[in-house]
PDB file of C-alpha atoms in Angstrom:
ATOM      1  CA  UNK L   1      28.106 160.536 115.874  1.00  0.00           C
ATOM      2  CA  UNK L   2      28.588 156.881 115.364  1.00  0.00           C
ATOM      3  CA  UNK L   3      28.272 155.353 111.865  1.00  0.00           C
ATOM      4  CA  UNK L   4      26.230 152.049 111.015  1.00  0.00           C
ATOM      5  CA  UNK L   5      27.123 149.677 108.265  1.00  0.00           C
ATOM      6  CA  UNK L   6      24.759 147.016 107.139  1.00  0.00           C
ATOM      7  CA  UNK L   7      26.199 144.163 105.823  1.00  0.00           C
ATOM      8  CA  UNK L   8      23.986 141.995 103.836  1.00  0.00           C
ATOM      9  CA  UNK L   9      24.517 138.182 104.268  1.00  0.00           C
ATOM     10  CA  UNK L  10      23.058 135.422 101.735  1.00  0.00           C
ATOM     11  CA  UNK L  11      23.706 131.880 101.716  1.00  0.00           C
ATOM     12  CA  UNK L  12      27.224 131.558  99.857  1.00  0.00           C
ATOM     13  CA  UNK L  13      28.737 134.854 100.696  1.00  0.00           C
ATOM     14  CA  UNK L  14      32.388 135.251 100.554  1.00  0.00           C
ATOM     15  CA  UNK L  15      33.597 135.405 104.147  1.00  0.00           C
ATOM     16  CA  UNK L  16      36.801 137.436 103.517  1.00  0.00           C
ATOM     17  CA  UNK L  17      34.703 140.313 101.593  1.00  0.00           C
ATOM     18  CA  UNK L  18      32.237 140.419 104.711  1.00  0.00           C
ATOM     19  CA  UNK L  19      34.621 140.070 107.619  1.00  0.00           C
ATOM     20  CA  UNK L  20      37.834 142.029 106.362  1.00  0.00           C
ATOM     21  CA  UNK L  21      35.720 145.266 105.915  1.00  0.00           C
ATOM     22  CA  UNK L  22      33.628 144.546 109.086  1.00  0.00           C
ATOM     23  CA  UNK L  23      36.861 144.220 111.287  1.00  0.00           C
ATOM     24  CA  UNK L  24      38.610 147.221 109.952  1.00  0.00           C
ATOM     25  CA  UNK L  25      35.620 149.231 109.906  1.00  0.00           C
ATOM     26  CA  UNK L  26      34.745 148.246 113.696  1.00  0.00           C
ATOM     27  CA  UNK L  27      38.245 149.209 114.307  1.00  0.00           C
ATOM     28  CA  UNK L  28      37.307 152.597 113.631  1.00  0.00           C
ATOM     29  CA  UNK L  29      34.106 152.485 115.779  1.00  0.00           C
ATOM     30  CA  UNK L  30      31.725 151.969 113.196  1.00  0.00           C
ATOM     31  CA  UNK L  31      28.550 149.828 114.378  1.00  0.00           C
ATOM     32  CA  UNK L  32      28.341 146.564 112.310  1.00  0.00           C
ATOM     33  CA  UNK L  33      25.037 144.900 111.615  1.00  0.00           C
ATOM     34  CA  UNK L  34      25.253 141.561 109.815  1.00  0.00           C
ATOM     35  CA  UNK L  35      21.808 141.193 108.327  1.00  0.00           C
ATOM     36  CA  UNK L  36      20.601 137.924 107.071  1.00  0.00           C
ATOM     37  CA  UNK L  37      18.515 138.417 103.584  1.00  0.00           C
ATOM     38  CA  UNK L  38      16.150 135.494 104.902  1.00  0.00           C
ATOM     39  CA  UNK L  39      14.495 135.053 108.239  1.00  0.00           C
ATOM     40  CA  UNK L  40      17.171 132.403 109.168  1.00  0.00           C
ATOM     41  CA  UNK L  41      20.075 133.947 111.110  1.00  0.00           C
ATOM     42  CA  UNK L  42      22.520 131.538 110.677  1.00  0.00           C
ATOM     43  CA  UNK L  43      24.353 132.167 107.437  1.00  0.00           C
ATOM     44  CA  UNK L  44      26.813 129.649 105.689  1.00  0.00           C
ATOM     45  CA  UNK L  45      29.549 131.270 103.485  1.00  0.00           C
ATOM     46  CA  UNK L  46      30.906 129.800 100.530  1.00  0.00           C
ATOM     47  CA  UNK L  47      33.687 128.103 102.392  1.00  0.00           C
ATOM     48  CA  UNK L  48      31.490 126.627 105.003  1.00  0.00           C
ATOM     49  CA  UNK L  49      32.209 129.329 107.770  1.00  0.00           C
ATOM     50  CA  UNK L  50      28.941 130.344 109.578  1.00  0.00           C
ATOM     51  CA  UNK L  51      28.099 133.669 110.721  1.00  0.00           C
ATOM     52  CA  UNK L  52      24.911 134.484 113.012  1.00  0.00           C
ATOM     53  CA  UNK L  53      23.559 137.450 112.083  1.00  0.00           C
ATOM     54  CA  UNK L  54      22.286 140.119 113.818  1.00  0.00           C
ATOM     55  CA  UNK L  55      18.965 140.941 112.298  1.00  0.00           C
ATOM     56  CA  UNK L  56      17.272 140.033 108.887  1.00  0.00           C
ATOM     57  CA  UNK L  57      16.116 142.145 106.264  1.00  0.00           C
ATOM     58  CA  UNK L  58      12.464 142.525 107.286  1.00  0.00           C
ATOM     59  CA  UNK L  59      13.223 144.209 110.218  1.00  0.00           C
ATOM     60  CA  UNK L  60      15.754 147.219 108.839  1.00  0.00           C
ATOM     61  CA  UNK L  61      15.282 150.132 107.160  1.00  0.00           C
ATOM     62  CA  UNK L  62      17.771 152.672 105.563  1.00  0.00           C
ATOM     63  CA  UNK L  63      16.909 154.692 108.393  1.00  0.00           C
ATOM     64  CA  UNK L  64      19.084 152.262 110.381  1.00  0.00           C
ATOM     65  CA  UNK L  65      22.439 152.400 108.641  1.00  0.00           C
ATOM     66  CA  UNK L  66      24.922 154.920 106.865  1.00  0.00           C
ATOM     67  CA  UNK L  67      26.485 152.255 104.444  1.00  0.00           C
ATOM     68  CA  UNK L  68      24.819 149.235 102.832  1.00  0.00           C
ATOM     69  CA  UNK L  69      27.500 146.745 101.923  1.00  0.00           C
ATOM     70  CA  UNK L  70      27.299 143.663  99.549  1.00  0.00           C
ATOM     71  CA  UNK L  71      29.820 140.879  99.807  1.00  0.00           C
ATOM     72  CA  UNK L  72      30.336 138.940  96.615  1.00  0.00           C
ATOM     73  CA  UNK L  73      31.033 134.977  96.504  1.00  0.00           C
ATOM     74  CA  UNK L  74      29.015 132.525  94.734  1.00  0.00           C
ATOM     75  CA  UNK L  75      26.237 131.452  95.148  1.00  0.00           C
ATOM     76  CA  UNK L  76      25.813 134.465  97.703  1.00  0.00           C
ATOM     77  CA  UNK L  77      26.098 136.971  94.778  1.00  0.00           C
ATOM     78  CA  UNK L  78      23.268 135.287  92.813  1.00  0.00           C
ATOM     79  CA  UNK L  79      21.347 135.020  96.178  1.00  0.00           C
ATOM     80  CA  UNK L  80      21.548 138.635  96.648  1.00  0.00           C
ATOM     81  CA  UNK L  81      20.398 139.500  93.132  1.00  0.00           C
ATOM     82  CA  UNK L  82      17.505 137.215  93.112  1.00  0.00           C
ATOM     83  CA  UNK L  83      15.764 138.746  96.285  1.00  0.00           C
ATOM     84  CA  UNK L  84      13.412 140.905  95.762  1.00  0.00           C
ATOM     85  CA  UNK L  85      13.839 142.635  99.281  1.00  0.00           C
ATOM     86  CA  UNK L  86      17.662 143.017  98.624  1.00  0.00           C
ATOM     87  CA  UNK L  87      17.009 144.710  95.315  1.00  0.00           C
ATOM     88  CA  UNK L  88      14.187 146.955  96.933  1.00  0.00           C
ATOM     89  CA  UNK L  89      16.509 147.810  99.810  1.00  0.00           C
ATOM     90  CA  UNK L  90      19.460 148.986  97.330  1.00  0.00           C
ATOM     91  CA  UNK L  91      17.211 151.056  95.428  1.00  0.00           C
ATOM     92  CA  UNK L  92      15.888 152.733  98.539  1.00  0.00           C
ATOM     93  CA  UNK L  93      19.545 153.225  99.891  1.00  0.00           C
ATOM     94  CA  UNK L  94      20.161 155.027  96.496  1.00  0.00           C
ATOM     95  CA  UNK L  95      17.077 157.207  96.546  1.00  0.00           C
ATOM     96  CA  UNK L  96      17.911 158.211 100.411  1.00  0.00           C
ATOM     97  CA  UNK L  97      21.496 158.824  99.533  1.00  0.00           C
ATOM     98  CA  UNK L  98      23.183 156.343 101.463  1.00  0.00           C
ATOM     99  CA  UNK L  99      26.598 154.785 100.543  1.00  0.00           C
ATOM    100  CA  UNK L 100      26.193 151.585  98.611  1.00  0.00           C
ATOM    101  CA  UNK L 101      29.289 149.121  98.489  1.00  0.00           C
ATOM    102  CA  UNK L 102      29.756 145.902  96.623  1.00  0.00           C
ATOM    103  CA  UNK L 103      32.586 143.739  96.287  1.00  0.00           C
ATOM    104  CA  UNK L 104      33.979 140.998  93.621  1.00  0.00           C
ATOM    105  CA  UNK L 105      30.652 139.617  92.021  1.00  0.00           C
ATOM    106  CA  UNK L 106      28.076 141.462  94.000  1.00  0.00           C
ATOM    107  CA  UNK L 107      28.357 144.887  91.792  1.00  0.00           C
ATOM    108  CA  UNK L 108      25.705 142.571  89.565  1.00  0.00           C
ATOM    109  CA  UNK L 109      23.300 143.355  92.413  1.00  0.00           C
ATOM    110  CA  UNK L 110      23.647 147.220  91.620  1.00  0.00           C
ATOM    111  CA  UNK L 111      22.999 146.505  87.979  1.00  0.00           C
ATOM    112  CA  UNK L 112      20.133 144.619  88.603  1.00  0.00           C
ATOM    113  CA  UNK L 113      18.863 147.272  91.276  1.00  0.00           C
ATOM    114  CA  UNK L 114      19.302 149.973  88.404  1.00  0.00           C
ATOM    115  CA  UNK L 115      21.839 151.975  90.706  1.00  0.00           C
ATOM    116  CA  UNK L 116      24.848 151.350  88.581  1.00  0.00           C
ATOM    117  CA  UNK L 117      23.779 153.235  85.707  1.00  0.00           C
ATOM    118  CA  UNK L 118      25.838 156.020  84.548  1.00  0.00           C
ATOM    119  CA  UNK L 119      28.559 155.021  86.883  1.00  0.00           C
ATOM    120  CA  UNK L 120      32.321 153.701  87.087  1.00  0.00           C
ATOM    121  CA  UNK L 121      32.227 150.287  88.771  1.00  0.00           C
ATOM    122  CA  UNK L 122      34.885 147.627  89.300  1.00  0.00           C
ATOM    123  CA  UNK L 123      34.434 144.123  90.302  1.00  0.00           C
ATOM    124  CA  UNK L 124      35.376 140.370  89.380  1.00  0.00           C
ATOM    125  CA  UNK L 125      36.518 140.635  85.910  1.00  0.00           C
ATOM    126  CA  UNK L 126      33.658 138.780  84.670  1.00  0.00           C
ATOM    127  CA  UNK L 127      31.311 141.598  85.836  1.00  0.00           C
ATOM    128  CA  UNK L 128      32.696 143.480  82.572  1.00  0.00           C
ATOM    129  CA  UNK L 129      30.436 141.523  80.299  1.00  0.00           C
ATOM    130  CA  UNK L 130      27.568 143.406  82.216  1.00  0.00           C
ATOM    131  CA  UNK L 131      28.776 146.761  81.218  1.00  0.00           C
ATOM    132  CA  UNK L 132      28.468 145.896  77.542  1.00  0.00           C
ATOM    133  CA  UNK L 133      24.877 145.895  77.788  1.00  0.00           C
ATOM    134  CA  UNK L 134      24.059 148.299  80.521  1.00  0.00           C
ATOM    135  CA  UNK L 135      24.767 152.045  81.346  1.00  0.00           C
ATOM    136  CA  UNK L 136      27.995 151.697  83.509  1.00  0.00           C
ATOM    137  CA  UNK L 137      31.696 152.057  82.899  1.00  0.00           C
ATOM    138  CA  UNK L 138      33.679 148.778  83.986  1.00  0.00           C
ATOM    139  CA  UNK L 139      37.044 149.805  84.887  1.00  0.00           C
ATOM    140  CA  UNK L 140      38.795 146.879  86.511  1.00  0.00           C
ATOM    141  CA  UNK L 141      40.567 148.907  89.070  1.00  0.00           C
ATOM    142  CA  UNK L 142      40.944 147.615  92.541  1.00  0.00           C
ATOM    143  CA  UNK L 143      38.438 149.907  93.943  1.00  0.00           C
ATOM    144  CA  UNK L 144      36.419 152.463  92.494  1.00  0.00           C
ATOM    145  CA  UNK L 145      34.297 155.379  93.844  1.00  0.00           C
ATOM    146  CA  UNK L 146      31.438 157.243  92.194  1.00  0.00           C
ATOM    147  CA  UNK L 147      29.702 159.348  94.130  1.00  0.00           C
ATOM    148  CA  UNK L 148      27.878 157.130  96.828  1.00  0.00           C
ATOM    149  CA  UNK L 149      28.567 153.915  94.973  1.00  0.00           C
ATOM    150  CA  UNK L 150      32.053 152.020  96.188  1.00  0.00           C
ATOM    151  CA  UNK L 151      32.971 148.908  94.398  1.00  0.00           C
ATOM    152  CA  UNK L 152      36.070 146.782  95.038  1.00  0.00           C
ATOM    153  CA  UNK L 153      37.710 144.031  92.347  1.00  0.00           C
ATOM    154  CA  UNK L 154      37.909 140.758  94.748  1.00  0.00           C
ATOM    155  CA  UNK L 155      38.685 139.221  98.111  1.00  0.00           C
ATOM    156  CA  UNK L 156      42.549 140.476  97.945  1.00  0.00           C
ATOM    157  CA  UNK L 157      41.239 143.808  97.958  1.00  0.00           C
ATOM    158  CA  UNK L 158      38.944 143.840 100.673  1.00  0.00           C
ATOM    159  CA  UNK L 159      41.125 146.021 103.027  1.00  0.00           C
ATOM    160  CA  UNK L 160      40.987 148.736 100.338  1.00  0.00           C
ATOM    161  CA  UNK L 161      37.533 148.333  99.893  1.00  0.00           C
ATOM    162  CA  UNK L 162      36.984 149.046 103.546  1.00  0.00           C
ATOM    163  CA  UNK L 163      39.478 151.970 103.593  1.00  0.00           C
ATOM    164  CA  UNK L 164      37.364 153.636 100.865  1.00  0.00           C
ATOM    165  CA  UNK L 165      34.145 153.187 102.621  1.00  0.00           C
ATOM    166  CA  UNK L 166      35.648 154.494 105.656  1.00  0.00           C
ATOM    167  CA  UNK L 167      36.675 157.756 103.922  1.00  0.00           C
ATOM    168  CA  UNK L 168      33.168 157.745 102.530  1.00  0.00           C
ATOM    169  CA  UNK L 169      31.980 157.743 106.081  1.00  0.00           C
ATOM    170  CA  UNK L 170      34.159 160.608 106.729  1.00  0.00           C
ATOM    171  CA  UNK L 171      36.980 159.210 108.610  1.00  0.00           C
ATOM    172  CA  UNK L 172      40.268 161.326 107.754  1.00  0.00           C
ATOM    173  CA  UNK L 173      43.365 160.132 105.810  1.00  0.00           C
ATOM    174  CA  UNK L 174      45.215 160.202 109.174  1.00  0.00           C
ATOM    175  CA  UNK L 175      42.471 157.710 110.517  1.00  0.00           C
ATOM    176  CA  UNK L 176      42.845 155.347 107.759  1.00  0.00           C
ATOM    177  CA  UNK L 177      46.711 155.650 107.803  1.00  0.00           C
ATOM    178  CA  UNK L 178      46.884 154.639 111.484  1.00  0.00           C
ATOM    179  CA  UNK L 179      44.288 151.992 111.194  1.00  0.00           C
ATOM    180  CA  UNK L 180      46.333 150.769 107.985  1.00  0.00           C
ATOM    181  CA  UNK L 181      49.783 150.919 109.960  1.00  0.00           C
ATOM    182  CA  UNK L 182      48.547 149.428 113.103  1.00  0.00           C
ATOM    183  CA  UNK L 183      46.929 146.529 111.459  1.00  0.00           C
ATOM    184  CA  UNK L 184      49.227 145.669 108.178  1.00  0.00           C
ATOM    185  CA  UNK L 185      52.760 145.420 108.474  1.00  0.00           C
ATOM    186  CA  UNK L 186      55.661 145.023 106.177  1.00  0.00           C
TER     187      UNK L 186
END
């Protein structure tokens, strides 16, 4: 069965945190659906790259995907966090036991949605300040997997983030090793 990843895009998203995992997961056969959080399908990232999304948030539901992915970047993360539709989708994804993944600053969205409580979370080092006020443990690891929640530290760990998502989607260690060896060489 083909798996689907819904990648939420907001103006100011970190391009590599969306594109690198999308590329690696696509190579494994995962269907990638870039989803704008507004009615504008053209989204400009933090470095000025434009992506035309496949759909908009008002046209999707949790039945449409296996994993929800939130790239970081600023102001992309704050735009995600400030969207009632995004918070609702994250909460519904948790309720429906979907895999929820966030990288860099995007774990603050998980915090605000209330799905990080009791979890081990990593992300951009500034995210640690939120753990003191909330009920999650900030580890600072490159990648953290706690149940259906996957978080990663930053852009330089986007490939490890993708590999953790692939594993959660049911891909074998051999599939992931083969992908890594065919895309990353010494």
